[in-house]
Amino acid sequence: MAALPDLETAGAVRRDLRAAPFLVAARGGTPSRVPVWFMRQAGRSLPEYRALRAGTGMIQACLDPELTCEITLQPVRRHGVDAAILFSDIVVPLYLSGIGVDIVAGVGPVVARPVRTAADVEALPTLHPEQVTPVTDAIRLLTRALGETPLIGFAGAPFTLASYLVEGGPSRNHEKTKALMRSAPAVWHALLAKLADSTSVFLRAQIAAGVDAVQLFDSWAGALTERDYRSFVAPHSAAVLGPLAAAGVPRIHFGVGTGELLGAMSEITDVIGVDWRVPLDEAVRRTGGTHPVQGNLDPAVLFADAASVESEVRRIAAEGRAAPGHVFNLGHGVLPETDPDVVTRVVDLVHTLPVR
Amino acid sequence: MAALPDLETAGAVRRDLRAAPFLVAARGGTPSRVPVWFMRQAGRSLPEYRALRAGTGMIQACLDPELTCEITLQPVRRHGVDAAILFSDIVVPLYLSGIGVDIVAGVGPVVARPVRTAADVEALPTLHPEQVTPVTDAIRLLTRALGETPLIGFAGAPFTLASYLVEGGPSRNHEKTKALMRSAPAVWHALLAKLADSTSVFLRAQIAAGVDAVQLFDSWAGALTERDYRSFVAPHSAAVLGPLAAAGVPRIHFGVGTGELLGAMSEITDVIGVDWRVPLDEAVRRTGGTHPVQGNLDPAVLFADAASVESEVRRIAAEGRAAPGHVFNLGHGVLPETDPDVVTRVVDLVHTLPVR
């Protein structure tokens, strides 16, 4: 592994936000109000984002510190959420390491040369800390601009990165990925170890630059059985998340459709993100009652009438009180057609609700 | 509801297949061998299907009795599966009732006029038994051609049909459907009642024509929480399945990603189909130990090496022994790129495995 930023000294640049509701809840304490942010809060649902992004490619936007900073700030300004999340994309560390990948509008990430053999894995570059500069520059701008609002670092988990690399792009069924996993386990584990290495470098650089928490997204993990997740995936996600404990920033782990995996995922993280299909009190039971939870309003509920939105928000906040800490969020990302005013009203409502 | 075929007299045309392994297992008995069939066994993965379908639209193929018969028979001949399933599509009863719907290659069902208001629901036609003749003609050809192999009837469940009608086509997030459900529950329940009516007519006609079992596919139910499934969906699926009990043919109910719904779904059916994410012995626990199960090999496993396929097949057969009956199947449909020879080898292997 490349030389890593020292996690302990990174604390020197980090803001002292110990009373921030998001950080208190993520550490299992009792915050001054129920904190709320939304996955994909920065991005497609905001007209000011669409205006800013016009003419700029997705990866280009993620590597322009001023633009990344502004896009990350937009939902904080508009909605008054309790955390910002670094605007980025799952494939950014792959791109920065020199892998040929582009994000094609309407398709998603497209990989120039899919990775399917031992030689392909051997040839795969890994990320070096100095390659992360465009992202760490954005983080330094953000920690100055955000005032008292915490900033969450962002990375995709090794399995989800591997699916893009093996399939060559987005896949509904991940059949090539799952075939490689079973048919060539040595190649598979070598691939995931390399991706875990790059992901570690990416998140450590973000922590060293001053993020206050990190979220590891395993977008596609829900396609796996718990048995396969534990055998083929969890050790590599743990290799990313485990050593980050030394940094003292909350680690959040999330994947959609992971009801069967909540126990296994919770073993390697601090805060467990929960998809909307599993009520938060049930998620608390599945994770042993020891983990703060994050979630889990169905993003589609934001398209319903105001009374339905309110009753669902109240239900989720009530179920979240079963956890040692609850960070209100959606159960997946904000959908592109969402009315931003509805999102703002959810924030306002959550902030009126009792913490305990 | 339109005049319905008499379910009791329908038994007169049904073959006496009481010893068929599929039917014995589906009734919770001990079959002579573990029965196996595959969702989407007829269709895209077979070269003989692609040859036969060339130049014929999907709906047109479903309404040509000779063609439907031949397509349905192809996997029985090739793989030696223990059941045939009527080749059809979820939108066929909508089309037959006069709703403007087409199946567009590479897209899926496209609805000419989406259904979103009380007036839209009021104007929606329902299916009449005489409109099902192209399908019942195919069933009569099939019961003669199939010999001792049972034939499973096919229909989509009201929620899944509603999603196509409300969204206007396939949808990843079902936001318009979920919004209608919450914001206009009276319109929603009127829509689902109409769709349950048409689905009842469709399945009753199939039973009257001689099918030996029925499977109700709620493809998209896995997008719902259990709470919403019970409030907005299950009563309408129950209105379809409940009265069919009088016909004495096994009723199978399946949806992908329904791990959280298995208990609720099992309450309204005989056999519960299980997605690959939930081990069959766990599915038995979630459904009270009283229901035969069907499933649940991950369709992507068929892309792995032979040793991995074998070990997964053996694992699933072993877990299935926890149920009062086990019908071996995939945990979702056969994927288009699947090698048909691998499918045949799974059938051969399953037939060597112990039943208890």
XYZ file of C-alpha atoms in Angstrom:
712
model
C 0.000 0.000 0.000
C 1.194 3.516 -0.768
C 2.296 5.819 2.055
C -0.799 6.936 3.939
C -1.642 10.214 5.622
C -1.297 9.893 9.382
C -4.826 9.581 10.790
C -3.955 10.856 14.256
C -2.312 14.092 13.123
C -5.220 14.709 10.748
C -7.236 15.741 13.778
C -5.249 18.947 13.863
C -7.044 20.299 10.771
C -10.490 19.047 11.720
C -13.022 21.514 13.067
C -14.229 21.031 16.625
C -17.891 20.212 16.019
C -18.468 17.899 18.948
C -21.937 19.326 19.640
C -23.150 19.073 16.050
C -26.397 17.025 16.138
C -25.273 14.798 13.261
C -22.016 13.864 14.995
C -23.625 13.394 18.391
C -26.267 11.027 16.965
C -23.689 9.170 14.845
C -21.705 8.529 18.036
C -24.786 7.216 19.843
C -25.284 10.271 22.035
C -28.341 12.470 22.561
C -28.257 15.382 20.102
C -30.004 18.727 20.575
C -32.327 17.822 17.693
C -32.847 14.890 15.339
C -30.201 15.437 12.644
C -31.167 15.000 9.019
C -29.415 14.866 5.673
C -30.251 13.086 2.420
C -28.261 10.767 0.220
C -27.892 12.519 -3.172
C -29.020 15.807 -1.566
C -26.468 17.496 -3.833
C -27.312 16.948 -7.430
C -30.004 16.311 -9.949
C -33.048 17.375 -7.973
C -31.804 20.962 -7.543
C -32.277 23.508 -10.352
C -29.227 25.451 -9.130
C -27.190 22.254 -9.547
C -28.470 21.652 -13.059
C -27.602 25.234 -13.951
C -24.094 24.911 -12.505
C -23.374 21.550 -14.142
C -24.550 22.615 -17.630
C -21.721 21.852 -20.060
C -19.523 20.119 -17.473
C -19.043 16.352 -17.381
C -19.661 14.481 -14.134
C -16.073 13.446 -13.458
C -14.838 16.888 -14.479
C -17.247 18.414 -11.919
C -15.971 16.069 -9.199
C -12.370 17.134 -9.896
C -12.966 20.896 -9.945
C -12.545 21.973 -6.296
C -14.526 25.227 -6.617
C -17.384 23.495 -8.420
C -17.401 20.522 -6.043
C -17.454 22.917 -3.104
C -20.370 24.911 -4.487
C -22.415 21.816 -5.428
C -21.809 20.334 -1.982
C -22.959 23.571 -0.317
C -26.157 24.029 -2.352
C -28.402 21.641 -0.359
C -27.008 22.894 2.956
C -28.015 26.437 2.060
C -31.354 25.467 0.569
C -32.595 22.822 3.003
C -30.722 23.553 6.244
C -29.612 19.923 6.542
C -27.379 18.888 9.443
C -24.552 17.526 7.299
C -22.983 18.104 3.912
C -21.723 15.156 1.911
C -18.817 15.607 -0.451
C -20.134 15.717 -4.020
C -18.362 12.886 -5.783
C -18.969 9.691 -7.695
C -18.175 6.095 -6.885
C -15.738 5.808 -9.806
C -13.723 8.964 -9.002
C -10.883 7.091 -7.214
C -10.687 4.623 -10.131
C -10.397 7.521 -12.565
C -7.807 9.286 -10.428
C -5.700 6.129 -10.246
C -5.527 5.994 -14.035
C -8.218 3.444 -14.877
C -10.085 4.258 -18.096
C -13.605 5.069 -16.912
C -16.125 7.668 -17.963
C -19.616 8.552 -16.747
C -21.972 8.567 -19.713
C -25.204 10.544 -19.275
C -28.199 8.212 -19.148
C -25.970 5.133 -18.810
C -23.639 5.551 -15.848
C -19.982 4.570 -15.485
C -18.468 2.876 -18.532
C -15.128 1.097 -18.176
C -12.851 1.095 -21.222
C -11.249 -2.312 -20.489
C -13.257 -4.631 -18.211
C -11.266 -6.539 -15.580
C -11.770 -10.300 -15.718
C -8.443 -12.144 -15.458
C -5.480 -12.393 -13.107
C -3.460 -10.375 -15.637
C -6.163 -7.686 -15.727
C -6.037 -7.425 -11.935
C -2.243 -7.395 -11.929
C -2.240 -4.509 -14.416
C -4.782 -2.475 -12.459
C -3.256 0.661 -10.935
C -4.031 1.645 -7.355
C -4.583 5.122 -6.034
C -1.756 7.229 -4.557
C -2.488 9.981 -2.025
C -1.091 12.752 -4.238
C -3.660 11.835 -6.934
C -6.468 12.821 -4.554
C -5.457 16.508 -4.498
C -8.460 17.821 -6.497
C -10.753 16.201 -3.914
C -8.783 17.240 -0.832
C -8.611 20.799 -2.185
C -12.407 20.814 -2.362
C -12.608 19.511 1.214
C -10.360 22.356 2.443
C -12.604 24.896 0.729
C -15.653 23.210 2.224
C -14.515 23.038 5.825
C -13.947 26.816 5.672
C -17.294 27.500 3.992
C -19.471 25.147 6.048
C -19.168 26.890 9.411
C -20.703 24.573 12.005
C -22.052 21.991 9.543
C -20.187 18.673 9.456
C -18.851 17.327 6.174
C -19.180 13.627 5.306
C -16.510 12.014 3.139
C -17.588 9.660 0.391
C -16.394 6.430 -1.228
C -17.798 3.370 -2.974
C -17.075 -0.013 -1.414
C -14.792 -2.585 -3.092
C -17.631 -4.882 -4.217
C -19.541 -2.112 -5.957
C -16.358 -0.843 -7.630
C -15.551 -4.406 -8.691
C -18.975 -4.828 -10.277
C -18.387 -1.792 -12.501
C -14.914 -3.012 -13.449
C -15.897 -6.618 -14.142
C -19.179 -5.915 -15.941
C -17.705 -2.922 -17.789
C -20.582 -0.712 -16.661
C -23.827 -0.737 -14.677
C -25.409 -4.181 -14.453
C -28.773 -5.316 -13.235
C -27.769 -8.880 -12.437
C -23.988 -8.750 -11.888
C -23.606 -12.154 -13.525
C -19.998 -11.703 -14.673
C -19.045 -10.355 -11.246
C -20.668 -13.227 -9.382
C -19.194 -15.750 -11.828
C -15.670 -14.392 -11.271
C -16.189 -14.432 -7.506
C -17.057 -18.124 -7.479
C -15.057 -19.466 -10.419
C -11.773 -17.667 -9.701
C -11.752 -16.765 -5.991
C -8.018 -15.973 -5.979
C -8.458 -13.439 -8.795
C -11.531 -12.083 -7.057
C -9.830 -11.560 -3.717
C -6.790 -9.991 -5.411
C -9.111 -7.559 -7.216
C -11.020 -6.651 -4.073
C -7.810 -6.229 -2.076
C -6.541 -3.740 -4.675
C -9.838 -1.862 -4.633
C -9.821 -1.819 -0.845
C -6.319 -0.348 -1.011
C -7.465 2.475 -3.327
C -10.591 3.097 -1.268
C -8.493 3.323 1.892
C -6.193 5.857 0.286
C -9.206 7.852 -0.936
C -10.919 7.976 2.465
C -7.724 8.534 4.453
C -6.900 11.510 2.254
C -10.394 12.899 2.871
C -10.016 12.432 6.619
C -6.583 14.057 6.587
C -8.111 17.007 4.718
C -10.718 17.486 7.404
C -13.962 15.541 6.801
C -15.924 14.893 9.989
C -17.339 11.461 9.098
C -17.155 9.018 6.196
C -19.814 7.019 4.386
C -18.878 3.886 2.470
C -21.530 3.081 -0.163
C -21.857 -0.551 -1.194
C -24.578 0.222 -3.709
C -24.893 -3.310 -5.114
C -24.235 -5.433 -2.004
C -27.975 -6.091 -1.749
C -27.640 -8.419 -4.764
C -25.750 -10.900 -2.566
C -26.788 -13.500 -0.049
C -25.430 -13.007 3.450
C -23.232 -16.082 2.965
C -21.612 -14.664 -0.175
C -21.363 -11.204 1.341
C -19.480 -12.572 4.339
C -17.164 -14.746 2.203
C -16.382 -12.525 -0.735
C -17.050 -8.930 0.275
C -17.140 -8.103 3.981
C -13.410 -8.806 4.639
C -12.460 -6.217 2.014
C -14.906 -3.592 3.243
C -13.588 -4.280 6.741
C -10.031 -3.720 5.481
C -11.159 -0.233 4.451
C -13.270 0.667 7.464
C -11.384 -1.068 10.283
C -8.178 0.996 10.270
C -10.191 4.228 9.943
C -11.431 3.743 13.508
C -8.135 5.302 14.622
C -9.205 8.606 13.089
C -12.104 8.930 15.510
C -14.608 10.071 12.879
C -17.928 8.170 12.582
C -17.952 5.556 9.846
C -21.297 4.988 8.083
C -21.945 1.997 5.830
C -24.933 1.709 3.487
C -26.295 -0.340 0.631
C -29.790 -0.528 -0.851
C -31.793 -3.739 -0.454
C -29.491 -4.980 2.303
C -32.135 -6.195 4.765
C -30.480 -9.618 4.875
C -27.016 -8.104 5.366
C -27.611 -5.575 8.139
C -26.062 -7.798 10.797
C -22.951 -8.532 8.751
C -22.551 -4.916 7.626
C -23.008 -3.536 11.121
C -20.078 -5.646 12.359
C -17.634 -3.544 10.342
C -18.983 -0.023 10.863
C -20.164 2.487 13.454
C -23.443 3.675 11.903
C -25.575 1.361 9.794
C -27.537 2.882 6.915
C -30.925 1.247 6.411
C -32.935 0.907 3.216
C -36.660 1.829 3.488
C -37.833 -1.797 3.339
C -36.741 -2.605 6.912
C -38.295 -0.553 9.736
C -35.591 1.100 11.840
C -36.673 -0.657 15.040
C -36.344 -3.979 13.204
C -32.924 -2.873 11.901
C -31.937 -2.187 15.506
C -32.921 -5.761 16.413
C -30.945 -7.185 13.483
C -27.837 -5.264 14.474
C -27.863 -6.142 18.151
C -29.114 -2.795 19.457
C -25.612 -1.356 19.619
C -25.414 0.728 16.453
C -26.727 4.169 15.606
C -28.897 3.912 12.493
C -29.310 6.170 9.491
C -32.437 6.277 7.340
C -34.975 5.436 6.065
C -37.793 7.333 4.342
C -38.715 5.784 0.991
C -37.567 8.397 -1.567
C -40.815 7.754 -3.477
C -42.825 9.009 -0.489
C -41.640 12.527 -1.324
C -43.970 12.347 -4.357
C -47.087 11.815 -2.200
C -49.355 14.421 -0.585
C -48.119 16.494 2.385
C -50.123 14.540 4.966
C -48.606 11.238 3.840
C -45.095 12.663 3.878
C -45.641 13.946 7.394
C -47.022 10.688 8.752
C -44.164 8.685 7.232
C -41.555 11.100 8.614
C -43.135 10.813 12.075
C -43.247 7.019 11.862
C -39.581 6.802 10.943
C -38.484 9.222 13.642
C -40.460 7.188 16.193
C -38.929 3.902 15.020
C -35.479 5.504 15.055
C -35.822 6.165 18.793
C -35.228 2.422 19.270
C -31.595 2.998 18.275
C -28.752 4.415 20.369
C -28.688 7.248 17.816
C -30.715 8.127 14.741
C -29.601 10.184 11.759
C -32.706 10.875 9.697
C -32.184 10.228 5.997
C -33.883 8.606 3.043
C -33.707 4.864 2.511
C -31.916 5.527 -0.806
C -30.897 8.612 -2.796
C -33.091 11.623 -3.623
C -34.818 10.833 -6.946
C -34.158 13.265 -9.825
C -37.783 14.436 -10.158
C -38.181 15.225 -6.452
C -39.616 18.661 -5.599
C -36.870 20.386 -3.538
C -39.489 22.258 -1.502
C -40.799 18.945 -0.189
C -37.273 18.059 0.908
C -36.968 21.354 2.778
C -40.286 20.735 4.532
C -39.059 17.319 5.685
C -36.007 18.963 7.256
C -38.197 21.506 9.018
C -40.504 18.789 10.320
C -37.692 16.511 11.507
C -36.244 19.413 13.456
C -39.482 19.751 15.454
C -39.562 16.085 16.503
C -38.462 14.794 19.915
C -35.043 13.130 20.109
C -36.025 10.574 22.745
C -67.369 -9.115 -11.971
C -68.111 -10.857 -15.260
C -69.564 -14.360 -15.305
C -66.829 -16.745 -14.266
C -66.090 -20.284 -15.360
C -67.213 -22.743 -12.701
C -64.089 -23.862 -10.854
C -65.516 -27.162 -9.639
C -66.642 -28.424 -13.072
C -63.271 -27.363 -14.511
C -61.826 -30.450 -12.838
C -63.505 -32.555 -15.521
C -61.010 -31.389 -18.179
C -57.932 -31.555 -15.958
C -55.500 -34.443 -16.329
C -55.085 -36.788 -13.403
C -51.458 -36.099 -12.477
C -51.684 -36.676 -8.750
C -48.309 -38.487 -8.653
C -46.415 -35.797 -10.607
C -43.446 -34.741 -8.412
C -44.157 -31.033 -8.929
C -47.769 -31.363 -7.755
C -46.915 -33.646 -4.851
C -44.263 -31.226 -3.566
C -46.509 -28.205 -4.141
C -49.136 -29.895 -1.947
C -46.612 -30.573 0.806
C -46.299 -34.300 0.157
C -43.228 -36.454 -0.486
C -42.570 -36.648 -4.228
C -40.674 -39.448 -5.988
C -37.903 -36.948 -6.794
C -37.175 -33.269 -6.121
C -39.171 -31.475 -8.820
C -37.537 -28.631 -10.715
C -38.594 -25.982 -13.194
C -37.288 -22.475 -13.885
C -38.966 -19.118 -14.051
C -38.517 -17.849 -17.648
C -37.451 -21.347 -18.728
C -39.350 -20.663 -21.959
C -37.850 -17.762 -23.761
C -34.773 -15.736 -24.442
C -32.102 -18.160 -23.283
C -33.101 -20.829 -25.857
C -31.856 -20.585 -29.475
C -34.921 -22.528 -30.664
C -37.092 -19.852 -29.041
C -35.207 -17.011 -30.673
C -35.568 -18.757 -34.036
C -39.297 -19.267 -33.540
C -39.959 -15.711 -32.326
C -38.040 -14.027 -35.191
C -40.387 -11.521 -36.802
C -43.195 -11.993 -34.266
C -43.999 -9.434 -31.573
C -44.189 -10.544 -27.945
C -47.930 -10.011 -27.466
C -48.640 -11.518 -30.871
C -46.666 -14.629 -29.802
C -48.648 -14.868 -26.555
C -51.933 -14.780 -28.496
C -51.018 -17.378 -31.145
C -52.068 -20.710 -29.592
C -49.805 -22.887 -31.744
C -46.807 -20.653 -31.132
C -47.498 -20.330 -27.391
C -47.824 -24.103 -27.178
C -44.528 -24.729 -28.959
C -42.613 -22.096 -26.942
C -44.014 -23.523 -23.697
C -42.954 -27.055 -24.711
C -39.392 -26.172 -25.753
C -37.802 -26.158 -22.268
C -39.717 -29.293 -21.246
C -38.249 -31.179 -24.201
C -34.773 -29.731 -23.827
C -34.265 -29.765 -20.071
C -36.674 -32.437 -18.818
C -38.148 -30.081 -16.216
C -40.988 -31.267 -14.001
C -43.438 -28.549 -14.997
C -44.247 -26.361 -17.963
C -45.336 -22.781 -17.410
C -47.655 -21.120 -19.870
C -45.644 -18.738 -22.049
C -47.264 -15.363 -21.521
C -46.562 -11.845 -20.360
C -47.821 -9.904 -17.388
C -49.634 -7.375 -19.595
C -51.495 -9.940 -21.740
C -54.789 -9.705 -19.779
C -54.591 -5.889 -19.961
C -54.150 -6.083 -23.727
C -56.970 -8.613 -24.104
C -59.326 -6.405 -22.116
C -58.763 -3.548 -24.561
C -56.166 -1.433 -22.739
C -53.631 0.158 -25.091
C -50.370 -1.551 -24.188
C -47.468 -2.806 -26.264
C -44.236 -4.593 -25.393
C -41.338 -2.671 -26.891
C -38.104 -4.633 -27.386
C -35.396 -3.359 -25.037
C -37.911 -1.308 -23.027
C -40.746 -3.535 -21.836
C -44.465 -2.797 -21.604
C -45.483 0.688 -22.719
C -48.964 1.949 -21.853
C -50.591 4.350 -24.321
C -52.589 6.287 -21.689
C -51.275 6.084 -18.115
C -53.912 5.658 -15.378
C -53.713 8.297 -12.649
C -57.173 9.649 -11.802
C -60.556 8.378 -10.662
C -61.851 9.000 -14.193
C -58.966 6.991 -15.664
C -59.809 4.086 -13.363
C -63.519 4.386 -14.128
C -62.774 4.207 -17.863
C -60.509 1.170 -17.535
C -62.033 -1.943 -19.102
C -61.910 -5.280 -17.280
C -61.349 -8.659 -18.818
C -64.217 -10.915 -19.915
C -63.776 -14.685 -20.073
C -64.468 -14.878 -23.829
C -61.503 -12.521 -24.425
C -59.143 -15.168 -23.013
C -59.823 -17.660 -25.857
C -56.373 -17.354 -27.518
C -54.799 -18.321 -24.188
C -57.239 -21.089 -23.291
C -56.838 -22.545 -26.796
C -53.086 -22.739 -26.165
C -53.714 -24.454 -22.816
C -55.918 -27.104 -24.502
C -53.160 -27.803 -27.040
C -50.637 -27.995 -24.223
C -52.477 -30.376 -21.929
C -52.674 -32.805 -24.870
C -49.019 -32.350 -25.831
C -47.506 -32.423 -22.337
C -48.318 -36.023 -21.411
C -47.536 -36.443 -17.725
C -45.944 -33.005 -17.226
C -48.031 -30.509 -15.252
C -48.801 -27.083 -16.726
C -48.623 -23.953 -14.559
C -50.939 -21.058 -15.349
C -49.529 -17.545 -15.260
C -50.654 -14.064 -14.239
C -49.193 -10.826 -12.917
C -50.516 -9.568 -9.579
C -52.614 -6.394 -9.270
C -49.808 -4.251 -7.798
C -47.369 -5.060 -10.578
C -50.029 -4.444 -13.233
C -50.913 -1.168 -11.516
C -47.290 -0.035 -11.587
C -47.153 -0.451 -15.370
C -50.468 1.380 -15.803
C -49.672 4.261 -13.451
C -46.060 4.788 -14.504
C -46.863 4.202 -18.173
C -44.085 1.614 -18.465
C -41.327 -0.081 -16.485
C -40.120 1.972 -13.532
C -37.180 1.568 -11.231
C -38.616 3.531 -8.335
C -42.407 3.382 -8.811
C -42.750 6.928 -7.530
C -46.003 7.760 -9.323
C -47.498 4.446 -8.216
C -46.518 4.931 -4.596
C -47.701 8.548 -4.680
C -51.147 7.537 -5.986
C -51.390 4.796 -3.361
C -50.868 7.236 -0.520
C -52.350 10.440 -1.878
C -55.555 8.975 -3.353
C -56.226 5.690 -1.565
C -59.798 5.446 -2.873
C -58.594 5.719 -6.470
C -55.816 3.251 -5.692
C -58.092 0.636 -4.191
C -60.600 1.045 -7.053
C -57.775 0.483 -9.533
C -56.451 -2.579 -7.745
C -59.942 -4.027 -7.367
C -60.450 -3.744 -11.123
C -57.086 -5.337 -11.806
C -57.850 -8.116 -9.322
C -61.112 -8.699 -11.196
C -59.297 -9.048 -14.540
C -56.598 -11.235 -13.004
C -59.261 -13.497 -11.490
C -60.970 -13.858 -14.851
C -57.614 -14.606 -16.494
C -56.606 -17.312 -13.988
C -60.084 -18.850 -13.717
C -60.185 -19.231 -17.483
C -56.771 -20.927 -17.383
C -57.941 -23.280 -14.649
C -61.143 -24.066 -16.531
C -59.030 -24.870 -19.598
C -56.978 -27.376 -17.631
C -53.858 -25.899 -15.986
C -52.624 -27.925 -13.011
C -51.360 -25.050 -10.850
C -51.166 -21.269 -11.041
C -48.386 -18.817 -10.262
C -49.175 -15.204 -9.456
C -46.132 -12.987 -10.096
C -45.921 -9.788 -8.077
C -42.695 -8.723 -9.760
C -42.420 -5.331 -8.087
C -43.845 -6.064 -4.624
C -40.301 -6.119 -3.246
C -40.228 -2.324 -3.617
C -42.727 -2.027 -0.760
C -42.441 -2.152 3.008
C -44.424 -4.914 4.692
C -46.735 -2.276 6.157
C -47.582 -0.825 2.737
C -47.817 -4.282 1.182
C -50.375 -5.330 3.788
C -52.389 -2.092 3.494
C -52.381 -1.422 -0.219
C -51.624 -4.675 -2.016
C -52.214 -7.933 -0.147
C -56.045 -7.600 0.051
C -56.230 -7.381 -3.743
C -53.856 -10.287 -4.334
C -55.906 -12.232 -1.787
C -59.083 -11.400 -3.724
C -57.479 -13.129 -6.701
C -55.939 -16.125 -4.935
C -58.486 -16.792 -2.185
C -61.433 -17.928 -4.329
C -59.122 -20.065 -6.478
C -58.675 -22.430 -3.525
C -61.986 -24.022 -4.566
C -60.351 -25.268 -7.766
C -57.978 -27.497 -5.817
C -54.888 -26.593 -7.878
C -51.776 -25.370 -6.053
C -51.409 -21.604 -5.956
C -47.844 -20.227 -6.051
C -47.012 -16.599 -5.255
C -43.663 -14.980 -6.011
C -41.926 -11.641 -6.144
C -38.242 -10.750 -6.309
C -36.642 -9.004 -3.322
C -39.557 -9.942 -1.050
C -37.568 -11.128 1.965
C -39.487 -8.709 4.197
C -42.853 -9.788 2.735
C -42.598 -13.574 2.872
C -44.830 -13.845 5.935
C -47.523 -11.585 4.474
C -47.382 -13.215 1.047
C -47.516 -16.724 2.456
C -50.800 -15.911 4.213
C -52.601 -15.679 0.877
C -51.094 -18.600 -1.064
C -50.244 -22.303 -0.911
C -46.627 -22.278 -2.150
C -44.307 -19.361 -1.457
C -41.693 -18.507 -4.074
C -38.420 -17.302 -2.542
C -35.846 -14.928 -4.009
C -32.202 -16.089 -3.749
C -31.338 -13.605 -1.016
C -33.180 -15.521 1.728
C -32.040 -19.119 2.422
C -34.964 -21.539 2.084
C -34.703 -22.731 5.686
C -34.933 -19.094 6.798
C -37.925 -18.615 4.468
C -39.556 -21.617 6.154
C -39.067 -19.897 9.523
C -40.532 -16.630 8.230
C -43.623 -18.394 6.881
C -44.408 -20.465 9.953
C -43.157 -23.805 8.654
C -46.485 -24.603 7.019
C -45.863 -23.709 3.376
C -44.114 -25.588 0.592
C -41.392 -23.356 -0.860
C -40.184 -22.759 -4.385
C -36.698 -21.561 -5.278
C -34.040 -20.256 -4.997
C -30.793 -20.585 -6.948
C -29.337 -17.183 -7.858
C -29.730 -17.011 -11.675
C -26.235 -15.487 -11.832
C -24.749 -18.676 -10.344
C -25.437 -20.393 -13.688
C -22.581 -18.266 -15.104
C -20.024 -19.738 -12.671
C -17.907 -22.887 -13.041
C -19.531 -26.338 -12.813
C -18.245 -27.057 -9.304
C -19.781 -23.833 -7.953
C -23.103 -24.531 -9.658
C -23.158 -28.001 -8.155
C -22.357 -26.870 -4.635
C -25.009 -24.146 -4.738
C -27.637 -26.579 -6.093
C -26.812 -29.019 -3.292
C -26.979 -26.285 -0.663
C -30.401 -25.142 -1.829
C -31.806 -28.656 -2.023
C -30.558 -29.284 1.517
C -32.104 -26.049 2.831
C -35.339 -26.875 0.988
C -35.702 -30.042 3.058
C -36.682 -27.789 5.976
C -40.000 -27.144 4.175
C -43.069 -29.382 3.980
C -42.378 -29.479 0.224
C -39.706 -28.019 -2.054
C -40.022 -27.169 -5.730
C -36.522 -26.427 -6.975
C -36.344 -23.260 -9.075
C -34.238 -20.174 -9.506
C -34.634 -17.205 -7.185
C -35.655 -15.097 -10.218
C -35.988 -15.708 -13.967
C -33.417 -17.350 -16.258
C -31.138 -14.571 -17.545
C -31.003 -14.089 -21.330
C -27.295 -14.970 -21.690
C -27.565 -18.227 -19.719
C -26.049 -21.329 -21.359
C -28.991 -23.744 -21.784
C -26.687 -26.744 -21.270
C -25.952 -25.535 -17.749
C -29.695 -25.408 -17.076
C -30.083 -28.996 -18.278
C -27.250 -30.138 -16.014
C -28.960 -28.519 -13.024
C -32.121 -30.489 -13.783
C -30.117 -33.713 -14.020
C -28.359 -33.001 -10.729
C -31.533 -32.038 -8.853
C -33.101 -35.313 -9.953
C -30.299 -37.277 -8.246
C -30.744 -35.535 -4.880
C -32.604 -37.011 -1.909
C -36.127 -35.716 -1.256
C -35.910 -35.976 2.546
